[in-house]
Structures are given as C-alpha cells and as structure tokens.
Amino acid sequence: MKMRVEGFGDADRNLAALERLADADDLRALGMDALEPVADAARGMVRQRTGRLMRSIGVGTQLSPAQAARVSPDPGTVEIYVGPGSMAQAITEEFGTVREAAHPYMRPAWDMRLGEVIARLRVGAGRRLKRIVKG
C-alpha cells in the first residue's frame, strides 16, 4: 500500500509566518499600547499633592535599578511594566502606612481596565497576524 501526504509545505510556511508574530519589538509595542489604559486610569485616580507621582506613572520595559535587582526575566521573554516611577510615596500611597490610610490607585486601575487590555491585545495580535498571513 502506497500513501501520499501533501500540504506539509503550506503548514511549514504558515508556522514560519506565526513565528514572525513573536517578534520582540512588535510584542513590546503591542503590550505597551495594551497597558496604556491602565496607566491612564491610575493617573486619574492617584491623589495629587505635587503631581510628581501622577506624572511618574507610565508604561515601559525598564524597571528602576532597585526593582531590577529583584526581578530576573527568563531569556527570550518580553516584559512590560505599568506603574509609578521609583518613589517611596508610590508604595505608601497604594498600601498606606501605620499613620496614614491607603489610597489605592494601581490595583483599582488594573481591575477597571483589564478587559480593555485583553481586547487591545486581541485586536493588535489579530491585525499583526493578518499582515503576516497576507505577506
């Protein structure tokens, strides 16, 4: 009995196209765009005394040196962070102290905008996939 199997060439080409979806620069851009609504919401929720904490909230790929010393990303991964800059008041504002109540702004922003983050990731990945498939 002789069997002939066809179509693996197309499957290999399609898998190679999907690999391009994982381009690190594109993934960073996609993730940063998706997380921006969380940063916007947090900026709107944080109490403003001087405005410095609010202005420090952003989306990026870099951590402060102190934060980076505690984090060890796996090689080949793309990590994107959303939150305030390296400021002591960022932590005390979110969690409070023994003398002052907490005024959370990051967790509520995340909870409020998570659906939008997922939707933006889905749409962005879908657009990227369509461009790759079309060639």
mmCIF file of N, CA and C in Angstrom:
data_model
loop_
_atom_site.group_PDB
_atom_site.id
_atom_site.type_symbol
_atom_site.label_atom_id
_atom_site.label_comp_id
_atom_site.label_asym_id
_atom_site.label_seq_id
_atom_site.Cartn_x
_atom_site.Cartn_y
_atom_site.Cartn_z
ATOM 1 N N MET A 1 0.848 -1.164 0.000
ATOM 2 C CA MET A 1 0.000 0.000 0.000
ATOM 3 C C MET A 1 0.901 1.237 0.000
ATOM 4 N N LYS A 2 0.573 2.151 -0.867
ATOM 5 C CA LYS A 2 1.351 3.363 -1.002
ATOM 6 C C LYS A 2 0.483 4.540 -0.544
ATOM 7 N N MET A 3 1.072 5.410 0.274
ATOM 8 C CA MET A 3 0.316 6.556 0.784
ATOM 9 C C MET A 3 1.070 7.826 0.427
ATOM 10 N N ARG A 4 0.313 8.834 0.044
ATOM 11 C CA ARG A 4 0.927 10.117 -0.290
ATOM 12 C C ARG A 4 0.315 11.183 0.617
ATOM 13 N N VAL A 5 1.168 11.949 1.268
ATOM 14 C CA VAL A 5 0.716 13.014 2.159
ATOM 15 C C VAL A 5 1.178 14.341 1.580
ATOM 16 N N GLU A 6 0.233 15.274 1.460
ATOM 17 C CA GLU A 6 0.557 16.590 0.907
ATOM 18 C C GLU A 6 0.147 17.681 1.885
ATOM 19 N N GLY A 7 0.672 18.869 1.663
ATOM 20 C CA GLY A 7 0.247 20.014 2.452
ATOM 21 C C GLY A 7 1.215 20.430 3.539
ATOM 22 N N PHE A 8 2.252 19.635 3.760
ATOM 23 C CA PHE A 8 3.197 19.999 4.822
ATOM 24 C C PHE A 8 3.989 21.251 4.469
ATOM 25 N N GLY A 9 4.211 21.480 3.200
ATOM 26 C CA GLY A 9 4.920 22.701 2.793
ATOM 27 C C GLY A 9 4.135 23.935 3.203
ATOM 28 N N ASP A 10 2.816 23.904 2.965
ATOM 29 C CA ASP A 10 1.972 25.030 3.381
ATOM 30 C C ASP A 10 1.967 25.177 4.895
ATOM 31 N N ALA A 11 1.883 24.059 5.587
ATOM 32 C CA ALA A 11 1.879 24.115 7.055
ATOM 33 C C ALA A 11 3.187 24.699 7.575
ATOM 34 N N ASP A 12 4.305 24.288 6.988
ATOM 35 C CA ASP A 12 5.600 24.843 7.413
ATOM 36 C C ASP A 12 5.673 26.343 7.152
ATOM 37 N N ARG A 13 5.187 26.787 6.005
ATOM 38 C CA ARG A 13 5.185 28.224 5.697
ATOM 39 C C ARG A 13 4.301 28.994 6.676
ATOM 40 N N ASN A 14 3.151 28.432 7.005
ATOM 41 C CA ASN A 14 2.247 29.089 7.955
ATOM 42 C C ASN A 14 2.861 29.150 9.349
ATOM 43 N N LEU A 15 3.527 28.081 9.754
ATOM 44 C CA LEU A 15 4.187 28.102 11.070
ATOM 45 C C LEU A 15 5.319 29.123 11.102
ATOM 46 N N ALA A 16 6.048 29.242 10.016
ATOM 47 C CA ALA A 16 7.118 30.248 9.949
ATOM 48 C C ALA A 16 6.522 31.651 10.031
ATOM 49 N N ALA A 17 5.360 31.851 9.412
ATOM 50 C CA ALA A 17 4.687 33.152 9.492
ATOM 51 C C ALA A 17 4.253 33.446 10.919
ATOM 52 N N LEU A 18 3.757 32.440 11.613
ATOM 53 C CA LEU A 18 3.348 32.635 13.008
ATOM 54 C C LEU A 18 4.536 32.987 13.896
ATOM 55 N N GLU A 19 5.707 32.447 13.553
ATOM 56 C CA GLU A 19 6.911 32.763 14.315
ATOM 57 C C GLU A 19 7.198 34.257 14.264
ATOM 58 N N ARG A 20 6.909 34.869 13.122
ATOM 59 C CA ARG A 20 7.138 36.313 12.986
ATOM 60 C C ARG A 20 6.200 37.115 13.882
ATOM 61 N N LEU A 21 5.096 36.522 14.298
ATOM 62 C CA LEU A 21 4.181 37.193 15.227
ATOM 63 C C LEU A 21 4.869 37.444 16.557
ATOM 64 N N ALA A 22 5.861 36.644 16.870
ATOM 65 C CA ALA A 22 6.549 36.740 18.154
ATOM 66 C C ALA A 22 7.774 37.652 18.093
ATOM 67 N N ASP A 23 7.880 38.516 17.105
ATOM 68 C CA ASP A 23 8.979 39.469 17.027
ATOM 69 C C ASP A 23 8.966 40.340 18.283
ATOM 70 N N ALA A 24 10.099 40.407 18.983
ATOM 71 C CA ALA A 24 10.171 41.078 20.283
ATOM 72 C C ALA A 24 9.765 42.549 20.201
ATOM 73 N N ASP A 25 10.225 43.265 19.185
ATOM 74 C CA ASP A 25 9.872 44.688 19.079
ATOM 75 C C ASP A 25 8.376 44.882 18.881
ATOM 76 N N ASP A 26 7.781 44.030 18.053
ATOM 77 C CA ASP A 26 6.336 44.123 17.827
ATOM 78 C C ASP A 26 5.560 43.771 19.087
ATOM 79 N N LEU A 27 6.035 42.753 19.807
ATOM 80 C CA LEU A 27 5.363 42.369 21.050
ATOM 81 C C LEU A 27 5.457 43.484 22.094
ATOM 82 N N ARG A 28 6.616 44.136 22.166
ATOM 83 C CA ARG A 28 6.761 45.263 23.103
ATOM 84 C C ARG A 28 5.771 46.370 22.760
ATOM 85 N N ALA A 29 5.706 46.734 21.495
ATOM 86 C CA ALA A 29 4.798 47.798 21.066
ATOM 87 C C ALA A 29 3.346 47.417 21.349
ATOM 88 N N LEU A 30 2.993 46.177 21.070
ATOM 89 C CA LEU A 30 1.636 45.692 21.319
ATOM 90 C C LEU A 30 1.310 45.750 22.805
ATOM 91 N N GLY A 31 2.223 45.260 23.639
ATOM 92 C CA GLY A 31 1.999 45.265 25.080
ATOM 93 C C GLY A 31 1.931 46.660 25.667
ATOM 94 N N MET A 32 2.804 47.540 25.198
ATOM 95 C CA MET A 32 2.800 48.910 25.720
ATOM 96 C C MET A 32 1.497 49.625 25.345
ATOM 97 N N ASP A 33 1.037 49.412 24.134
ATOM 98 C CA ASP A 33 -0.239 50.007 23.730
ATOM 99 C C ASP A 33 -1.389 49.435 24.565
ATOM 100 N N ALA A 34 -1.367 48.135 24.794
ATOM 101 C CA ALA A 34 -2.455 47.490 25.545
ATOM 102 C C ALA A 34 -2.509 47.956 26.989
ATOM 103 N N LEU A 35 -1.364 48.256 27.595
ATOM 104 C CA LEU A 35 -1.330 48.645 29.009
ATOM 105 C C LEU A 35 -1.548 50.135 29.250
ATOM 106 N N GLU A 36 -1.537 50.923 28.211
ATOM 107 C CA GLU A 36 -1.691 52.375 28.390
ATOM 108 C C GLU A 36 -3.002 52.760 29.088
ATOM 109 N N PRO A 37 -4.132 52.091 28.832
ATOM 110 C CA PRO A 37 -5.361 52.450 29.567
ATOM 111 C C PRO A 37 -5.231 52.276 31.085
ATOM 112 N N VAL A 38 -4.433 51.310 31.529
ATOM 113 C CA VAL A 38 -4.217 51.125 32.969
ATOM 114 C C VAL A 38 -3.462 52.328 33.525
ATOM 115 N N ALA A 39 -2.423 52.746 32.820
ATOM 116 C CA ALA A 39 -1.659 53.914 33.257
ATOM 117 C C ALA A 39 -2.544 55.161 33.275
ATOM 118 N N ASP A 40 -3.363 55.333 32.249
ATOM 119 C CA ASP A 40 -4.275 56.490 32.202
ATOM 120 C C ASP A 40 -5.231 56.488 33.390
ATOM 121 N N ALA A 41 -5.799 55.327 33.673
ATOM 122 C CA ALA A 41 -6.740 55.228 34.795
ATOM 123 C C ALA A 41 -6.032 55.518 36.115
ATOM 124 N N ALA A 42 -4.829 54.991 36.287
ATOM 125 C CA ALA A 42 -4.076 55.212 37.532
ATOM 126 C C ALA A 42 -3.741 56.693 37.694
ATOM 127 N N ARG A 43 -3.354 57.349 36.600
ATOM 128 C CA ARG A 43 -3.058 58.785 36.678
ATOM 129 C C ARG A 43 -4.283 59.573 37.130
ATOM 130 N N GLY A 44 -5.449 59.112 36.703
ATOM 131 C CA GLY A 44 -6.676 59.796 37.082
ATOM 132 C C GLY A 44 -7.120 59.509 38.511
ATOM 133 N N MET A 45 -6.650 58.420 39.097
ATOM 134 C CA MET A 45 -7.084 58.017 40.440
ATOM 135 C C MET A 45 -6.144 58.449 41.554
ATOM 136 N N VAL A 46 -4.865 58.610 41.238
ATOM 137 C CA VAL A 46 -3.887 58.887 42.288
ATOM 138 C C VAL A 46 -4.107 60.297 42.848
ATOM 139 N N ARG A 47 -3.990 60.411 44.163
ATOM 140 C CA ARG A 47 -4.101 61.733 44.788
ATOM 141 C C ARG A 47 -2.932 62.593 44.332
ATOM 142 N N GLN A 48 -3.206 63.851 44.155
ATOM 143 C CA GLN A 48 -2.151 64.747 43.681
ATOM 144 C C GLN A 48 -1.843 65.801 44.718
ATOM 145 N N ARG A 49 -0.655 65.725 45.215
ATOM 146 C CA ARG A 49 -0.177 66.791 46.100
ATOM 147 C C ARG A 49 0.686 67.735 45.272
ATOM 148 N N THR A 50 1.732 67.182 44.673
ATOM 149 C CA THR A 50 2.597 67.984 43.810
ATOM 150 C C THR A 50 2.408 67.608 42.342
ATOM 151 N N GLY A 51 1.818 66.450 42.096
ATOM 152 C CA GLY A 51 1.656 65.955 40.732
ATOM 153 C C GLY A 51 2.817 65.095 40.266
ATOM 154 N N ARG A 52 3.872 65.037 41.057
ATOM 155 C CA ARG A 52 5.059 64.268 40.675
ATOM 156 C C ARG A 52 4.755 62.775 40.555
ATOM 157 N N LEU A 53 4.022 62.224 41.508
ATOM 158 C CA LEU A 53 3.675 60.806 41.466
ATOM 159 C C LEU A 53 2.808 60.509 40.247
ATOM 160 N N MET A 54 1.830 61.340 39.991
ATOM 161 C CA MET A 54 0.949 61.141 38.835
ATOM 162 C C MET A 54 1.762 61.172 37.531
ATOM 163 N N ARG A 55 2.674 62.112 37.413
ATOM 164 C CA ARG A 55 3.488 62.217 36.199
ATOM 165 C C ARG A 55 4.456 61.049 36.041
ATOM 166 N N SER A 56 4.779 60.367 37.134
ATOM 167 C CA SER A 56 5.722 59.252 37.048
ATOM 168 C C SER A 56 5.065 57.958 36.562
ATOM 169 N N ILE A 57 3.746 57.901 36.541
ATOM 170 C CA ILE A 57 3.043 56.675 36.132
ATOM 171 C C ILE A 57 3.159 56.511 34.623
ATOM 172 N N GLY A 58 3.612 55.343 34.208
ATOM 173 C CA GLY A 58 3.775 55.099 32.784
ATOM 174 C C GLY A 58 3.864 53.624 32.461
ATOM 175 N N VAL A 59 4.106 53.364 31.189
ATOM 176 C CA VAL A 59 4.252 52.007 30.669
ATOM 177 C C VAL A 59 5.633 51.926 30.037
ATOM 178 N N GLY A 60 6.358 50.855 30.303
ATOM 179 C CA GLY A 60 7.686 50.713 29.717
ATOM 180 C C GLY A 60 8.269 49.338 29.924
ATOM 181 N N THR A 61 9.500 49.196 29.490
ATOM 182 C CA THR A 61 10.187 47.904 29.582
ATOM 183 C C THR A 61 11.302 47.924 30.621
ATOM 184 N N GLN A 62 11.546 49.071 31.224
ATOM 185 C CA GLN A 62 12.635 49.200 32.189
ATOM 186 C C GLN A 62 12.092 49.356 33.604
ATOM 187 N N LEU A 63 12.774 48.755 34.546
ATOM 188 C CA LEU A 63 12.480 48.928 35.958
ATOM 189 C C LEU A 63 13.556 49.816 36.562
ATOM 190 N N SER A 64 13.274 50.330 37.746
ATOM 191 C CA SER A 64 14.310 51.073 38.461
ATOM 192 C C SER A 64 15.419 50.096 38.832
ATOM 193 N N PRO A 65 16.622 50.576 39.114
ATOM 194 C CA PRO A 65 17.696 49.655 39.495
ATOM 195 C C PRO A 65 17.334 48.771 40.694
ATOM 196 N N ALA A 66 16.659 49.338 41.692
ATOM 197 C CA ALA A 66 16.279 48.540 42.864
ATOM 198 C C ALA A 66 15.274 47.451 42.482
ATOM 199 N N GLN A 67 14.298 47.791 41.636
ATOM 200 C CA GLN A 67 13.316 46.794 41.198
ATOM 201 C C GLN A 67 13.984 45.736 40.328
ATOM 202 N N ALA A 68 14.845 46.160 39.424
ATOM 203 C CA ALA A 68 15.509 45.230 38.511
ATOM 204 C C ALA A 68 16.394 44.247 39.255
ATOM 205 N N ALA A 69 16.935 44.655 40.395
ATOM 206 C CA ALA A 69 17.787 43.760 41.184
ATOM 207 C C ALA A 69 16.996 42.597 41.760
ATOM 208 N N ARG A 70 15.675 42.772 41.905
ATOM 209 C CA ARG A 70 14.835 41.717 42.487
ATOM 210 C C ARG A 70 14.120 40.873 41.444
ATOM 211 N N VAL A 71 14.221 41.245 40.180
ATOM 212 C CA VAL A 71 13.497 40.562 39.112
ATOM 213 C C VAL A 71 14.498 39.963 38.139
ATOM 214 N N SER A 72 14.241 38.766 37.697
ATOM 215 C CA SER A 72 15.117 38.103 36.744
ATOM 216 C C SER A 72 14.272 37.488 35.634
ATOM 217 N N PRO A 73 13.984 38.262 34.576
ATOM 218 C CA PRO A 73 13.166 37.724 33.489
ATOM 219 C C PRO A 73 13.853 36.539 32.796
ATOM 220 N N ASP A 74 13.061 35.624 32.331
ATOM 221 C CA ASP A 74 13.594 34.498 31.572
ATOM 222 C C ASP A 74 14.152 34.997 30.243
ATOM 223 N N PRO A 75 15.262 34.437 29.796
ATOM 224 C CA PRO A 75 15.816 34.843 28.499
ATOM 225 C C PRO A 75 14.792 34.624 27.387
ATOM 226 N N GLY A 76 14.742 35.547 26.465
ATOM 227 C CA GLY A 76 13.837 35.426 25.330
ATOM 228 C C GLY A 76 12.417 35.878 25.604
ATOM 229 N N THR A 77 12.148 36.400 26.805
ATOM 230 C CA THR A 77 10.797 36.867 27.105
ATOM 231 C C THR A 77 10.712 38.377 26.902
ATOM 232 N N VAL A 78 9.509 38.837 26.729
ATOM 233 C CA VAL A 78 9.231 40.262 26.632
ATOM 234 C C VAL A 78 8.433 40.637 27.867
ATOM 235 N N GLU A 79 8.949 41.576 28.627
ATOM 236 C CA GLU A 79 8.248 42.025 29.831
ATOM 237 C C GLU A 79 7.971 43.510 29.723
ATOM 238 N N ILE A 80 6.734 43.873 30.038
ATOM 239 C CA ILE A 80 6.305 45.263 30.003
ATOM 240 C C ILE A 80 5.710 45.584 31.358
ATOM 241 N N TYR A 81 6.026 46.751 31.861
ATOM 242 C CA TYR A 81 5.601 47.142 33.196
ATOM 243 C C TYR A 81 4.725 48.385 33.114
ATOM 244 N N VAL A 82 3.758 48.446 34.016
ATOM 245 C CA VAL A 82 2.923 49.634 34.145
ATOM 246 C C VAL A 82 2.911 50.016 35.619
ATOM 247 N N GLY A 83 3.124 51.294 35.881
ATOM 248 C CA GLY A 83 3.112 51.745 37.267
ATOM 249 C C GLY A 83 3.882 53.026 37.444
ATOM 250 N N PRO A 84 4.044 53.422 38.698
ATOM 251 C CA PRO A 84 4.752 54.660 39.004
ATOM 252 C C PRO A 84 6.259 54.453 38.948
ATOM 253 N N GLY A 85 6.961 55.562 38.924
ATOM 254 C CA GLY A 85 8.413 55.504 38.988
ATOM 255 C C GLY A 85 8.869 55.064 40.363
ATOM 256 N N SER A 86 10.164 55.000 40.528
ATOM 257 C CA SER A 86 10.759 54.541 41.775
ATOM 258 C C SER A 86 10.691 55.651 42.817
ATOM 259 N N MET A 87 9.583 55.699 43.518
ATOM 260 C CA MET A 87 9.352 56.723 44.530
ATOM 261 C C MET A 87 8.750 56.051 45.752
ATOM 262 N N ALA A 88 9.264 56.378 46.923
ATOM 263 C CA ALA A 88 8.736 55.778 48.157
ATOM 264 C C ALA A 88 7.249 56.062 48.312
ATOM 265 N N GLN A 89 6.811 57.260 47.953
ATOM 266 C CA GLN A 89 5.398 57.600 48.140
ATOM 267 C C GLN A 89 4.473 56.794 47.217
ATOM 268 N N ALA A 90 5.013 56.209 46.159
ATOM 269 C CA ALA A 90 4.190 55.358 45.304
ATOM 270 C C ALA A 90 3.682 54.157 46.091
ATOM 271 N N ILE A 91 4.548 53.585 46.899
ATOM 272 C CA ILE A 91 4.175 52.411 47.693
ATOM 273 C C ILE A 91 3.285 52.808 48.865
ATOM 274 N N THR A 92 3.661 53.873 49.561
ATOM 275 C CA THR A 92 2.861 54.264 50.724
ATOM 276 C C THR A 92 1.486 54.773 50.318
ATOM 277 N N GLU A 93 1.377 55.379 49.165
ATOM 278 C CA GLU A 93 0.073 55.844 48.682
ATOM 279 C C GLU A 93 -0.832 54.652 48.373
ATOM 280 N N GLU A 94 -0.287 53.655 47.723
ATOM 281 C CA GLU A 94 -1.073 52.474 47.337
ATOM 282 C C GLU A 94 -1.458 51.625 48.551
ATOM 283 N N PHE A 95 -0.532 51.419 49.469
ATOM 284 C CA PHE A 95 -0.751 50.469 50.570
ATOM 285 C C PHE A 95 -0.942 51.115 51.936
ATOM 286 N N GLY A 96 -0.627 52.392 52.062
ATOM 287 C CA GLY A 96 -0.769 53.065 53.339
ATOM 288 C C GLY A 96 0.421 52.826 54.253
ATOM 289 N N THR A 97 0.342 53.436 55.420
ATOM 290 C CA THR A 97 1.376 53.266 56.436
ATOM 291 C C THR A 97 0.664 53.070 57.773
ATOM 292 N N VAL A 98 1.423 52.943 58.846
ATOM 293 C CA VAL A 98 0.793 52.817 60.156
ATOM 294 C C VAL A 98 0.101 54.125 60.544
ATOM 295 N N ARG A 99 0.499 55.221 59.930
ATOM 296 C CA ARG A 99 -0.078 56.527 60.265
ATOM 297 C C ARG A 99 -1.094 57.051 59.248
ATOM 298 N N GLU A 100 -1.077 56.499 58.055
ATOM 299 C CA GLU A 100 -1.960 57.021 57.010
ATOM 300 C C GLU A 100 -2.627 55.875 56.265
ATOM 301 N N ALA A 101 -3.905 56.031 55.996
ATOM 302 C CA ALA A 101 -4.660 55.000 55.283
ATOM 303 C C ALA A 101 -4.181 54.894 53.834
ATOM 304 N N ALA A 102 -4.398 53.740 53.261
ATOM 305 C CA ALA A 102 -4.054 53.508 51.854
ATOM 306 C C ALA A 102 -5.013 54.275 50.947
ATOM 307 N N HIS A 103 -4.485 54.684 49.799
ATOM 308 C CA HIS A 103 -5.284 55.307 48.740
ATOM 309 C C HIS A 103 -4.911 54.600 47.438
ATOM 310 N N PRO A 104 -5.413 53.387 47.278
ATOM 311 C CA PRO A 104 -5.014 52.588 46.115
ATOM 312 C C PRO A 104 -5.380 53.262 44.797
ATOM 313 N N TYR A 105 -4.499 53.140 43.852
ATOM 314 C CA TYR A 105 -4.727 53.682 42.518
ATOM 315 C C TYR A 105 -4.290 52.701 41.431
ATOM 316 N N MET A 106 -3.260 51.892 41.681
ATOM 317 C CA MET A 106 -2.803 50.951 40.657
ATOM 318 C C MET A 106 -3.717 49.731 40.563
ATOM 319 N N ARG A 107 -4.012 49.088 41.682
ATOM 320 C CA ARG A 107 -4.863 47.898 41.631
ATOM 321 C C ARG A 107 -6.257 48.231 41.104
ATOM 322 N N PRO A 108 -6.895 49.314 41.571
ATOM 323 C CA PRO A 108 -8.198 49.646 41.003
ATOM 324 C C PRO A 108 -8.124 49.956 39.502
ATOM 325 N N ALA A 109 -7.038 50.611 39.080
ATOM 326 C CA ALA A 109 -6.876 50.911 37.646
ATOM 327 C C ALA A 109 -6.754 49.617 36.852
ATOM 328 N N TRP A 110 -5.987 48.677 37.388
ATOM 329 C CA TRP A 110 -5.829 47.379 36.723
ATOM 330 C C TRP A 110 -7.169 46.652 36.641
ATOM 331 N N ASP A 111 -7.874 46.588 37.772
ATOM 332 C CA ASP A 111 -9.161 45.890 37.793
ATOM 333 C C ASP A 111 -10.156 46.530 36.826
ATOM 334 N N MET A 112 -10.144 47.844 36.780
ATOM 335 C CA MET A 112 -11.099 48.581 35.952
ATOM 336 C C MET A 112 -10.801 48.424 34.459
ATOM 337 N N ARG A 113 -9.552 48.308 34.092
ATOM 338 C CA ARG A 113 -9.173 48.313 32.671
ATOM 339 C C ARG A 113 -8.694 46.978 32.122
ATOM 340 N N LEU A 114 -8.734 45.910 32.903
ATOM 341 C CA LEU A 114 -8.241 44.618 32.441
ATOM 342 C C LEU A 114 -8.949 44.151 31.169
ATOM 343 N N GLY A 115 -10.250 44.309 31.109
ATOM 344 C CA GLY A 115 -10.989 43.909 29.906
ATOM 345 C C GLY A 115 -10.506 44.651 28.672
ATOM 346 N N GLU A 116 -10.209 45.937 28.838
ATOM 347 C CA GLU A 116 -9.704 46.734 27.717
ATOM 348 C C GLU A 116 -8.294 46.290 27.312
ATOM 349 N N VAL A 117 -7.473 45.932 28.293
ATOM 350 C CA VAL A 117 -6.121 45.435 27.999
ATOM 351 C C VAL A 117 -6.223 44.178 27.145
ATOM 352 N N ILE A 118 -7.067 43.257 27.559
ATOM 353 C CA ILE A 118 -7.218 42.000 26.816
ATOM 354 C C ILE A 118 -7.765 42.261 25.420
ATOM 355 N N ALA A 119 -8.736 43.153 25.307
ATOM 356 C CA ALA A 119 -9.306 43.471 23.990
ATOM 357 C C ALA A 119 -8.249 44.088 23.076
ATOM 358 N N ARG A 120 -7.433 44.997 23.621
ATOM 359 C CA ARG A 120 -6.385 45.622 22.810
ATOM 360 C C ARG A 120 -5.344 44.589 22.365
ATOM 361 N N LEU A 121 -4.997 43.667 23.248
ATOM 362 C CA LEU A 121 -4.060 42.611 22.870
ATOM 363 C C LEU A 121 -4.649 41.742 21.763
ATOM 364 N N ARG A 122 -5.905 41.396 21.906
ATOM 365 C CA ARG A 122 -6.571 40.551 20.909
ATOM 366 C C ARG A 122 -6.615 41.245 19.546
ATOM 367 N N VAL A 123 -7.022 42.505 19.535
ATOM 368 C CA VAL A 123 -7.124 43.247 18.268
ATOM 369 C C VAL A 123 -5.740 43.439 17.646
ATOM 370 N N GLY A 124 -4.770 43.835 18.468
ATOM 371 C CA GLY A 124 -3.423 44.056 17.957
ATOM 372 C C GLY A 124 -2.792 42.796 17.402
ATOM 373 N N ALA A 125 -2.944 41.687 18.111
ATOM 374 C CA ALA A 125 -2.395 40.414 17.634
ATOM 375 C C ALA A 125 -3.117 39.966 16.365
ATOM 376 N N GLY A 126 -4.418 40.197 16.300
ATOM 377 C CA GLY A 126 -5.179 39.841 15.105
ATOM 378 C C GLY A 126 -4.725 40.627 13.886
ATOM 379 N N ARG A 127 -4.506 41.927 14.061
ATOM 380 C CA ARG A 127 -4.011 42.760 12.946
ATOM 381 C C ARG A 127 -2.641 42.277 12.484
ATOM 382 N N ARG A 128 -1.786 42.007 13.445
ATOM 383 C CA ARG A 128 -0.428 41.555 13.128
ATOM 384 C C ARG A 128 -0.482 40.226 12.378
ATOM 385 N N LEU A 129 -1.313 39.316 12.835
ATOM 386 C CA LEU A 129 -1.450 38.010 12.187
ATOM 387 C C LEU A 129 -1.964 38.163 10.751
ATOM 388 N N LYS A 130 -2.933 39.046 10.548
ATOM 389 C CA LYS A 130 -3.455 39.266 9.188
ATOM 390 C C LYS A 130 -2.370 39.805 8.256
ATOM 391 N N ARG A 131 -1.558 40.731 8.764
ATOM 392 C CA ARG A 131 -0.452 41.281 7.936
ATOM 393 C C ARG A 131 0.545 40.173 7.580
ATOM 394 N N ILE A 132 0.829 39.310 8.556
ATOM 395 C CA ILE A 132 1.792 38.231 8.315
ATOM 396 C C ILE A 132 1.246 37.243 7.295
ATOM 397 N N VAL A 133 -0.011 36.862 7.439
ATOM 398 C CA VAL A 133 -0.612 35.881 6.536
ATOM 399 C C VAL A 133 -0.693 36.428 5.115
ATOM 400 N N LYS A 134 -1.005 37.723 4.988
ATOM 401 C CA LYS A 134 -1.079 38.335 3.649
ATOM 402 C C LYS A 134 0.290 38.474 3.009
ATOM 403 N N GLY A 135 1.312 38.474 3.839
ATOM 404 C CA GLY A 135 2.678 38.556 3.341
ATOM 405 C C GLY A 135 3.084 39.954 3.204
#
